Short mmCIF file of C-alpha atoms in Angstrom, two decimals:
data_model
loop_
_atom_site.label_atom_id
_atom_site.label_comp_id
_atom_site.label_asym_id
_atom_site.label_seq_id
_atom_site.Cartn_x
_atom_site.Cartn_y
_atom_site.Cartn_z
CA UNK A 260 -11.37 -48.83 -39.75
CA UNK A 261 -7.67 -48.20 -39.17
CA UNK A 262 -6.47 -46.50 -36.00
CA UNK A 263 -5.21 -43.42 -37.89
CA UNK A 264 -8.57 -42.96 -39.61
CA UNK A 265 -10.33 -43.34 -36.27
CA UNK A 266 -8.09 -40.68 -34.77
CA UNK A 267 -9.13 -38.34 -37.60
CA UNK A 268 -12.77 -39.07 -36.77
CA UNK A 269 -12.13 -38.12 -33.16
CA UNK A 270 -10.48 -34.89 -34.32
CA UNK A 271 -13.58 -34.05 -36.39
CA UNK A 272 -15.79 -34.79 -33.35
CA UNK A 273 -13.51 -32.56 -31.23
CA UNK A 274 -13.87 -29.67 -33.70
CA UNK A 275 -17.63 -30.18 -33.78
CA UNK A 276 -17.76 -30.04 -29.98
CA UNK A 277 -15.77 -26.77 -30.00
CA UNK A 278 -18.26 -25.32 -32.47
CA UNK A 279 -21.15 -26.55 -30.31
CA UNK A 280 -19.67 -24.76 -27.28
CA UNK A 281 -19.39 -21.59 -29.40
CA UNK A 282 -23.03 -21.84 -30.44
CA UNK A 283 -24.15 -22.32 -26.83
CA UNK A 284 -22.00 -19.36 -25.77
CA UNK A 285 -23.54 -17.16 -28.50
CA UNK A 286 -27.01 -18.18 -27.35
CA UNK A 287 -26.25 -16.80 -23.91
CA UNK A 288 -25.62 -19.96 -21.94
CA UNK A 289 -24.04 -19.18 -18.58
CA UNK A 290 -20.28 -19.53 -18.25
CA UNK A 291 -20.45 -22.07 -15.43
CA UNK A 292 -22.71 -24.33 -17.46
CA UNK A 293 -20.38 -24.16 -20.43
CA UNK A 294 -17.37 -25.11 -18.32
CA UNK A 295 -19.23 -28.02 -16.72
CA UNK A 296 -20.34 -29.30 -20.15
CA UNK A 297 -16.76 -28.97 -21.40
CA UNK A 298 -15.51 -31.00 -18.43
CA UNK A 299 -18.00 -33.86 -18.88
CA UNK A 300 -17.69 -33.99 -22.68
CA UNK A 301 -13.89 -33.79 -22.46
CA UNK A 302 -13.72 -36.73 -20.03
CA UNK A 303 -16.06 -38.82 -22.22
CA UNK A 304 -14.21 -37.99 -25.45
CA UNK A 305 -10.80 -38.68 -23.92
CA UNK A 306 -11.94 -41.93 -22.29
CA UNK A 307 -13.47 -43.20 -25.56
CA UNK A 308 -10.28 -42.36 -27.44
CA UNK A 309 -8.18 -44.15 -24.85
CA UNK A 310 -10.39 -47.23 -24.99
CA UNK A 311 -10.60 -47.46 -28.79
CA UNK A 312 -7.00 -46.47 -29.59
CA UNK A 313 -5.27 -48.45 -26.86
CA UNK A 314 -1.81 -49.53 -28.01
CA UNK A 315 -1.95 -47.30 -31.11
CA UNK A 316 0.76 -44.78 -30.21
CA UNK A 317 0.86 -43.07 -33.62
CA UNK A 318 -2.89 -42.53 -33.71
CA UNK A 319 -2.94 -41.32 -30.10
CA UNK A 320 -0.12 -38.87 -30.84
CA UNK A 321 -2.08 -37.55 -33.81
CA UNK A 322 -5.18 -36.98 -31.68
CA UNK A 323 -3.19 -35.57 -28.78
CA UNK A 324 -1.63 -32.94 -31.05
CA UNK A 325 -5.12 -31.62 -31.88
CA UNK A 326 -6.02 -31.43 -28.19
CA UNK A 327 -2.66 -29.83 -27.44
CA UNK A 328 -3.12 -27.08 -30.03
CA UNK A 329 -6.23 -25.69 -28.33
CA UNK A 330 -5.22 -26.51 -24.76
CA UNK A 331 -1.69 -25.10 -25.00
CA UNK A 332 -3.03 -22.03 -26.82
CA UNK A 333 -5.39 -21.32 -23.93
CA UNK A 334 -2.60 -21.76 -21.38
CA UNK A 335 -0.33 -19.40 -23.33
CA UNK A 336 -3.04 -16.73 -23.33
CA UNK A 337 -3.43 -17.21 -19.58
CA UNK A 338 0.32 -16.67 -19.15
CA UNK A 339 0.02 -13.48 -21.21
CA UNK A 340 -2.24 -11.94 -18.55
CA UNK A 341 0.12 -12.32 -15.61
CA UNK A 342 2.61 -9.52 -16.28
CA UNK A 343 0.23 -6.62 -17.09
CA UNK A 344 -2.23 -7.56 -14.35
CA UNK A 345 0.36 -7.96 -11.59
CA UNK A 346 2.05 -4.64 -12.36
CA UNK A 347 -1.00 -2.44 -12.90
CA UNK A 348 -3.15 -3.85 -10.09
CA UNK A 349 -0.33 -3.68 -7.52
CA UNK A 350 0.68 -0.10 -8.30
CA UNK A 351 -2.99 0.96 -8.47
CA UNK A 352 -3.73 -0.61 -5.08
CA UNK A 353 -0.77 1.15 -3.43
CA UNK A 354 -1.66 4.55 -4.92
CA UNK A 355 -5.20 4.21 -3.55
CA UNK A 356 -3.84 4.15 0.01
CA UNK A 357 -3.30 7.92 -0.12
CA UNK A 358 -7.00 8.57 -0.72
CA UNK A 359 -7.61 8.43 3.03
CA UNK A 360 -6.04 11.28 4.91
CA UNK A 361 -5.88 10.63 8.63
CA UNK A 362 -2.70 9.16 10.09
CA UNK A 363 -4.74 7.05 12.53
CA UNK A 364 -6.66 5.56 9.67
CA UNK A 365 -3.47 4.75 7.78
CA UNK A 366 -2.14 2.94 10.83
CA UNK A 367 -5.25 0.75 11.06
CA UNK A 368 -5.23 0.24 7.29
CA UNK A 369 -1.61 -0.94 7.36
CA UNK A 370 -2.42 -3.35 10.21
CA UNK A 371 -5.41 -4.67 8.26
CA UNK A 372 -3.43 -5.22 5.06
CA UNK A 373 -0.50 -6.81 6.91
CA UNK A 374 -2.74 -9.21 8.82
CA UNK A 375 -4.70 -10.13 5.68
CA UNK A 376 -1.47 -10.94 3.82
CA UNK A 377 -0.15 -13.00 6.72
CA UNK A 378 -3.42 -14.95 6.80
CA UNK A 379 -3.11 -15.53 3.05
CA UNK A 380 0.35 -17.00 3.59
CA UNK A 381 -0.89 -19.22 6.43
CA UNK A 382 -3.83 -20.31 4.25
CA UNK A 383 -1.36 -21.33 1.55
CA UNK A 384 0.51 -23.43 4.10
CA UNK A 385 -2.75 -25.11 5.14
CA UNK A 386 -3.56 -25.78 1.48
CA UNK A 387 -0.15 -27.37 0.92
CA UNK A 388 -0.42 -29.61 3.99
CA UNK A 389 -3.98 -30.76 3.25
CA UNK A 390 -3.07 -31.36 -0.39
CA UNK A 391 -0.12 -33.45 0.72
CA UNK A 392 -2.29 -35.48 3.12
CA UNK A 393 -4.77 -36.19 0.29
CA UNK A 394 -1.85 -37.00 -2.04
CA UNK A 395 -3.37 -34.80 -4.76
CA UNK A 396 -2.13 -35.50 -8.27
CA UNK A 397 -1.23 -39.13 -7.62
CA UNK A 398 -1.87 -41.22 -10.74
CA UNK A 399 -2.51 -38.12 -12.87
CA UNK A 400 -0.57 -37.36 -16.06
CA UNK A 401 -0.38 -34.12 -18.04
CA UNK A 402 0.35 -35.14 -21.63
CA UNK A 403 2.96 -33.13 -23.49
CA UNK A 404 4.39 -31.62 -20.30
CA UNK A 405 8.03 -32.09 -19.34
CA UNK A 406 8.20 -33.91 -16.03
CA UNK A 407 10.98 -31.62 -14.85
CA UNK A 408 10.30 -28.07 -13.64
CA UNK A 409 11.75 -25.31 -15.83
CA UNK A 410 14.07 -24.44 -12.94
CA UNK A 411 14.91 -26.22 -9.72
CA UNK A 412 14.49 -25.13 -6.14
CA UNK A 413 17.95 -24.26 -4.77
CA UNK A 414 17.17 -23.16 -1.22
CA UNK A 415 15.48 -20.26 0.55
CA UNK A 416 18.31 -17.72 0.15
CA UNK A 417 18.84 -18.34 -3.57
CA UNK A 418 15.10 -18.37 -4.22
CA UNK A 419 14.57 -15.05 -2.43
CA UNK A 420 17.53 -13.53 -4.30
CA UNK A 421 16.01 -14.82 -7.53
CA UNK A 422 12.80 -12.98 -6.69
CA UNK A 423 14.58 -9.61 -6.36
CA UNK A 424 13.98 -7.46 -9.45
CA UNK A 425 17.60 -6.94 -10.53
CA UNK A 426 16.31 -6.43 -14.08
CA UNK A 427 12.54 -5.72 -14.24
CA UNK A 428 12.44 -6.10 -18.03
CA UNK A 429 14.17 -9.47 -17.83
CA UNK A 430 11.74 -10.48 -15.07
CA UNK A 431 8.83 -9.68 -17.38
CA UNK A 432 10.41 -11.51 -20.31
CA UNK A 433 11.12 -14.62 -18.23
CA UNK A 434 7.73 -14.62 -16.49
CA UNK A 435 9.23 -14.07 -13.03
CA UNK A 436 5.98 -12.78 -11.53
CA UNK A 437 7.29 -12.63 -7.97
CA UNK A 438 10.18 -10.34 -8.99
CA UNK A 439 7.75 -8.19 -10.93
CA UNK A 440 5.45 -8.01 -7.89
CA UNK A 441 8.30 -6.72 -5.71
CA UNK A 442 9.30 -4.20 -8.39
CA UNK A 443 5.67 -3.06 -8.61
CA UNK A 444 5.57 -2.58 -4.82
CA UNK A 445 8.70 -0.43 -5.00
CA UNK A 446 7.25 1.68 -7.82
CA UNK A 447 3.91 2.06 -6.05
CA UNK A 448 5.56 2.99 -2.75
CA UNK A 449 7.80 5.57 -4.47
CA UNK A 450 4.83 7.08 -6.32
CA UNK A 451 2.88 7.20 -3.06
CA UNK A 452 5.65 9.19 -1.35
CA UNK A 453 5.95 11.63 -4.27
CA UNK A 454 2.16 12.02 -4.36
CA UNK A 455 2.15 13.45 -0.83
CA UNK A 456 4.18 16.52 -1.85
CA UNK A 457 3.78 16.71 -5.64
CA UNK A 458 0.25 15.59 -6.50
CA UNK A 459 0.28 17.22 -9.94
CA UNK A 460 3.48 15.41 -10.95
CA UNK A 461 2.05 11.99 -10.07
CA UNK A 462 -1.42 12.56 -11.53
CA UNK A 463 -0.52 11.60 -15.16
CA UNK A 464 1.23 8.43 -13.95
CA UNK A 465 -1.72 7.53 -11.74
CA UNK A 466 -4.18 8.07 -14.61
CA UNK A 467 -2.03 5.90 -16.88
CA UNK A 468 -1.83 3.09 -14.32
CA UNK A 469 -5.59 3.17 -13.70
CA UNK A 470 -6.32 3.11 -17.45
CA UNK A 471 -3.84 0.29 -18.00
CA UNK A 472 -5.40 -1.66 -15.14
CA UNK A 473 -8.89 -1.33 -16.63
CA UNK A 474 -7.60 -2.40 -20.06
CA UNK A 475 -5.78 -5.36 -18.49
CA UNK A 476 -8.98 -6.43 -16.72
CA UNK A 477 -10.89 -6.30 -20.02
CA UNK A 478 -8.17 -8.36 -21.66
CA UNK A 479 -8.56 -10.88 -18.84
CA UNK A 480 -12.29 -11.08 -19.53
CA UNK A 481 -11.56 -11.96 -23.17
CA UNK A 482 -9.22 -14.78 -22.18
CA UNK A 483 -11.46 -16.10 -19.39
CA UNK A 484 -14.29 -16.36 -21.93
CA UNK A 485 -12.17 -18.96 -23.76
CA UNK A 486 -11.99 -21.21 -20.68
CA UNK A 487 -14.65 -23.75 -21.84
CA UNK A 488 -12.65 -24.47 -25.02
CA UNK A 489 -9.39 -24.80 -23.10
CA UNK A 490 -11.01 -27.07 -20.52
CA UNK A 491 -12.49 -29.33 -23.21
CA UNK A 492 -9.11 -29.73 -24.92
CA UNK A 493 -7.01 -30.16 -21.78
CA UNK A 494 -9.41 -32.54 -20.02
CA UNK A 495 -9.80 -34.64 -23.18
CA UNK A 496 -6.03 -34.84 -23.48
CA UNK A 497 -5.61 -35.86 -19.83
CA UNK A 498 -8.47 -38.37 -19.97
CA UNK A 499 -7.06 -39.96 -23.13
CA UNK A 500 -3.74 -40.44 -21.33
CA UNK A 501 -4.93 -41.50 -17.86
CA UNK A 502 -8.55 -42.60 -18.18
CA UNK A 503 -10.89 -42.57 -15.17
CA UNK A 504 -8.08 -41.73 -12.75
CA UNK A 505 -8.15 -38.13 -13.99
CA UNK A 506 -11.76 -37.69 -12.87
CA UNK A 507 -11.08 -39.35 -9.51
CA UNK A 508 -8.16 -37.00 -8.97
CA UNK A 509 -10.38 -33.97 -9.60
CA UNK A 510 -13.00 -35.28 -7.14
CA UNK A 511 -10.27 -35.83 -4.55
CA UNK A 512 -9.15 -32.24 -5.11
CA UNK A 513 -12.73 -31.01 -4.57
CA UNK A 514 -12.96 -32.71 -1.17
CA UNK A 515 -9.44 -31.62 -0.17
CA UNK A 516 -9.92 -27.94 -0.97
CA UNK A 517 -13.15 -27.75 1.05
CA UNK A 518 -11.39 -29.41 3.98
CA UNK A 519 -8.59 -26.83 3.72
CA UNK A 520 -11.05 -23.93 3.50
CA UNK A 521 -12.91 -25.24 6.54
CA UNK A 522 -9.63 -25.23 8.49
CA UNK A 523 -8.92 -21.64 7.38
CA UNK A 524 -12.45 -20.65 8.40
CA UNK A 525 -11.90 -22.23 11.83
CA UNK A 526 -8.60 -20.33 12.13
CA UNK A 527 -10.50 -17.06 11.60
CA UNK A 528 -12.83 -17.96 14.45
CA UNK A 529 -9.91 -18.82 16.75
CA UNK A 530 -8.27 -15.45 16.04
CA UNK A 531 -11.53 -13.66 16.81
CA UNK A 532 -11.86 -15.61 20.05
CA UNK A 533 -8.47 -14.28 21.17
CA UNK A 534 -9.95 -10.78 20.89
CA UNK A 535 -13.01 -11.70 22.96
CA UNK A 536 -15.39 -12.33 20.05
CA UNK A 537 -17.16 -15.66 20.50
CA UNK A 538 -17.70 -17.83 17.39
CA UNK A 539 -21.45 -18.02 18.10
CA UNK A 540 -21.79 -14.24 18.31
CA UNK A 541 -19.70 -13.75 15.18
CA UNK A 542 -21.55 -16.32 13.04
CA UNK A 543 -24.93 -15.01 14.20
CA UNK A 544 -24.07 -11.55 12.86
CA UNK A 545 -21.91 -12.50 9.89
CA UNK A 546 -24.05 -15.24 8.31
CA UNK A 547 -25.85 -12.89 5.90
CA UNK A 548 -22.65 -11.65 4.26
CA UNK A 549 -21.26 -15.18 4.13
CA UNK A 550 -24.44 -16.50 2.52
CA UNK A 551 -24.42 -13.75 -0.10
CA UNK A 552 -20.74 -14.46 -0.83
CA UNK A 553 -21.38 -18.20 -1.14
CA UNK A 554 -24.32 -17.81 -3.51
CA UNK A 555 -23.08 -14.91 -5.66
CA UNK A 556 -19.43 -16.03 -5.79
CA UNK A 557 -18.44 -12.37 -5.94
CA UNK A 558 -16.52 -10.44 -3.30
CA UNK A 559 -17.29 -7.22 -5.14
CA UNK A 560 -20.99 -8.12 -5.25
CA UNK A 561 -20.93 -8.89 -1.53
CA UNK A 562 -19.10 -5.64 -0.69
CA UNK A 563 -22.19 -3.59 0.38
CA UNK A 564 -23.41 -6.40 2.63
CA UNK A 565 -19.93 -6.88 4.11
CA UNK A 566 -19.64 -3.16 4.85
CA UNK A 567 -23.11 -3.06 6.42
CA UNK A 568 -22.28 -6.09 8.57
CA UNK A 569 -19.05 -4.55 9.86
CA UNK A 570 -20.62 -1.15 10.44
CA UNK A 571 -24.07 -2.09 11.81
CA UNK A 572 -23.64 -5.53 13.34
CA UNK A 573 -20.10 -5.36 14.69
CA UNK A 574 -19.86 -1.56 15.21
CA UNK A 575 -16.45 -1.39 13.53
CA UNK A 576 -15.03 2.13 13.11
CA UNK A 577 -16.75 3.66 10.02
CA UNK A 578 -13.49 4.33 8.12
CA UNK A 579 -12.24 0.79 8.66
CA UNK A 580 -15.68 -0.67 7.91
CA UNK A 581 -15.56 1.02 4.50
CA UNK A 582 -11.89 0.44 3.75
CA UNK A 583 -11.68 -3.25 4.75
CA UNK A 584 -14.24 -4.75 2.33
CA UNK A 585 -13.10 -2.42 -0.46
CA UNK A 586 -9.39 -3.25 -0.25
CA UNK A 587 -10.25 -6.81 0.83
CA UNK A 588 -12.03 -7.36 -2.47
CA UNK A 589 -8.86 -6.31 -4.29
CA UNK A 590 -5.97 -7.96 -2.40
CA UNK A 591 -5.09 -10.82 -0.07
CA UNK A 592 -7.80 -13.41 -0.77
CA UNK A 593 -7.21 -16.23 1.74
CA UNK A 594 -8.75 -18.90 -0.50
CA UNK A 595 -8.28 -17.63 -4.07
CA UNK A 596 -4.69 -16.49 -3.53
CA UNK A 597 -3.79 -18.77 -0.60
CA UNK A 598 -5.39 -22.22 -0.53
CA UNK A 599 -6.15 -22.68 -4.24
CA UNK A 600 -2.70 -21.99 -5.76
CA UNK A 601 -1.02 -23.99 -3.00
CA UNK A 602 -3.11 -27.07 -3.78
CA UNK A 603 -2.28 -26.81 -7.47
CA UNK A 604 1.41 -26.66 -6.56
CA UNK A 605 0.98 -29.95 -4.65
CA UNK A 606 -0.80 -31.54 -7.61
CA UNK A 607 1.82 -30.36 -10.11
CA UNK A 608 4.78 -31.44 -7.97
CA UNK A 609 3.21 -34.84 -7.27
CA UNK A 610 2.62 -35.41 -10.98
CA UNK A 611 6.23 -34.42 -11.69
CA UNK A 612 7.54 -36.62 -8.83
CA UNK A 613 9.13 -33.64 -7.09
CA UNK A 614 9.55 -33.71 -3.28
CA UNK A 615 7.35 -31.33 -1.26
CA UNK A 616 9.66 -30.18 1.51
CA UNK A 617 9.12 -27.75 4.37
CA UNK A 618 11.28 -25.25 2.50
CA UNK A 619 8.97 -25.46 -0.50
CA UNK A 620 5.90 -25.03 1.72
CA UNK A 621 7.39 -21.93 3.38
CA UNK A 622 8.36 -20.50 0.01
CA UNK A 623 4.85 -20.99 -1.41
CA UNK A 624 3.43 -19.25 1.66
CA UNK A 625 5.71 -16.27 1.03
CA UNK A 626 5.10 -16.18 -2.73
CA UNK A 627 1.31 -16.37 -2.34
CA UNK A 628 1.24 -13.61 0.27
CA UNK A 629 3.24 -11.26 -1.96
CA UNK A 630 1.48 -12.26 -5.19
CA UNK A 631 -1.97 -11.80 -3.60
CA UNK A 632 -1.34 -8.05 -3.73
CA UNK A 633 -1.48 -8.05 -7.49
CA UNK A 634 -4.08 -10.53 -8.69
CA UNK A 635 -7.29 -10.19 -6.68
CA UNK A 636 -10.39 -8.32 -7.72
CA UNK A 637 -10.00 -9.21 -11.40
CA UNK A 638 -11.68 -11.74 -13.71
CA UNK A 639 -10.20 -15.19 -13.19
CA UNK A 640 -8.67 -14.14 -9.86
CA UNK A 641 -7.88 -17.65 -8.64
CA UNK A 642 -6.41 -18.75 -11.98
CA UNK A 643 -4.16 -15.69 -12.18
CA UNK A 644 -3.05 -16.26 -8.58
CA UNK A 645 -2.17 -19.86 -9.41
CA UNK A 646 -0.37 -18.78 -12.58
CA UNK A 647 1.86 -16.42 -10.60
CA UNK A 648 2.81 -19.13 -8.10
CA UNK A 649 3.33 -21.83 -10.72
CA UNK A 650 5.47 -19.57 -12.91
CA UNK A 651 7.67 -18.60 -9.96
CA UNK A 652 8.30 -22.29 -9.15
CA UNK A 653 8.70 -23.31 -12.80
CA UNK A 654 5.68 -25.64 -12.72
CA UNK A 655 3.27 -26.28 -15.65
CA UNK A 656 0.27 -23.99 -16.07
CA UNK A 657 -1.79 -26.84 -17.54
CA UNK A 658 -2.71 -28.04 -14.04
CA UNK A 659 -5.00 -24.98 -13.71
CA UNK A 660 -7.33 -26.14 -16.46
CA UNK A 661 -7.54 -29.70 -15.11
CA UNK A 662 -9.64 -28.51 -12.15
CA UNK A 663 -11.65 -25.84 -13.99
CA UNK A 664 -14.63 -28.14 -14.49
CA UNK A 665 -15.45 -28.14 -10.76
CA UNK A 666 -14.35 -24.52 -10.26
CA UNK A 667 -17.92 -23.14 -9.88
CA UNK A 668 -18.46 -25.48 -6.92
CA UNK A 669 -15.08 -24.58 -5.44
CA UNK A 670 -15.56 -20.86 -6.05
CA UNK A 671 -18.60 -20.71 -3.77
CA UNK A 672 -16.52 -21.87 -0.82
CA UNK A 673 -13.54 -19.75 -1.92
CA UNK A 674 -15.57 -16.54 -2.00
CA UNK A 675 -17.17 -17.20 1.40
CA UNK A 676 -13.72 -17.93 2.88
CA UNK A 677 -12.30 -14.75 1.30
CA UNK A 678 -15.09 -12.57 2.71
CA UNK A 679 -14.85 -14.26 6.09
CA UNK A 680 -11.14 -13.48 6.16
CA UNK A 681 -11.84 -9.82 5.44
CA UNK A 682 -14.49 -9.50 8.15
CA UNK A 683 -12.49 -11.43 10.74
CA UNK A 684 -9.38 -9.35 10.02
CA UNK A 685 -11.26 -6.04 10.17
CA UNK A 686 -12.97 -7.00 13.43
CA UNK A 687 -9.68 -8.21 14.97
CA UNK A 688 -7.88 -4.97 14.04
CA UNK A 689 -10.79 -2.90 15.36
CA UNK A 690 -10.83 -4.77 18.70
CA UNK A 691 -7.05 -4.42 18.98
CA UNK A 692 -7.25 -0.66 18.39
CA UNK A 693 -10.04 -0.37 20.96
CA UNK A 694 -7.84 -2.04 23.56
CA UNK A 695 -4.89 0.16 22.58
CA UNK A 696 -6.98 3.31 22.94
CA UNK A 697 -8.37 2.13 26.29
CA UNK A 698 -4.85 1.50 27.58
CA UNK A 699 -3.75 4.96 26.41
CA UNK A 700 -6.67 6.62 28.18
CA UNK A 701 -5.94 4.66 31.34
CA UNK A 702 -2.29 5.76 31.26
CA UNK A 703 -3.29 9.42 30.82
CA UNK A 704 -5.77 9.19 33.70
CA UNK A 705 -3.14 7.54 35.88
CA UNK A 706 -0.78 10.46 35.27
#
């Protein structure tokens, strides 16, 4: 059998596998199982093709084009989600801040949000450093991807200026998600100010944004449902180009991201210790929420347990105990928006032989902190977060799908880290406010 004929056989097998995934999906097989099957089958199919078509460049190109059609199509649909989700979720989140009336509450809410975003940025830095130590992406190849970023890093000042929304429409057209995020913050902040004095004027806009956000989330669900097919195609393409090294790289990523999340978790405990909360006391009271988060892999699903833990176990102020897990399940995920995208940046830049400098690390920390306002609390949160960061740096989206096969395992740790960040931040802010109030009382008594 000639190599070209064999490549056609592999294409037929690939189509059959796509149909098999569809049948399993229609029969109600769980999403995680489908993705895991797609990963394993993709590695096997790609490895077999590499072994049997070694040295046959024309046949391999023929097969790769079939993989690329499905894989690139999935990546393009993922890109499509970024703009509507970033804009609608950011503006919606900012408008919701006016739902609570008291000035004291707003002060604590602003502190909570600011600290959560700072922790997300720090988490991104940790992810970058750990990824660099593990040399993630070494030996990995993404077939069909230009080994040069779509635009080059030109320094902190130029990069920040490039993120300013001088032309919001152009930012949307070019996929400049960071510029769109800043524009969305400006729009949300302006609407929030107008809402204070002219509620009726803002109501139609608010209703439109909320409706658009819900529609965007449903659109995201449609695209996320296609993940098994995209993973099969992309993994098969990578495995056919790099062989077993692709699987080893994914396993290295799995170990590295759990190491990074453990460091972030430890950082949370250190911050709490500075406010007089011992790690033993905290873990004894927080373990239930963390366990629920780890097993359900849903911050929204864990929300009632998180609120109960803050309110009953830690005696956090009732308003903050309600606000923190609610807003914390919508913005500023330390792992999903911090560690995860940062590690993919390391993998992509290593594959493309681009230097990972301190300037790049600082920029990723800033981008992830800002972008985390507009991508959490939606289907495919971590993937959207990574897409925003990768698009801002001009790096290939395809790296997202390479690690999707182990994403269910990673997502357990990510969700627990996210929820831990929310609880630790809420408790830290509450303790800080307690000390501030005590000092104020002492000053009044002294007078």
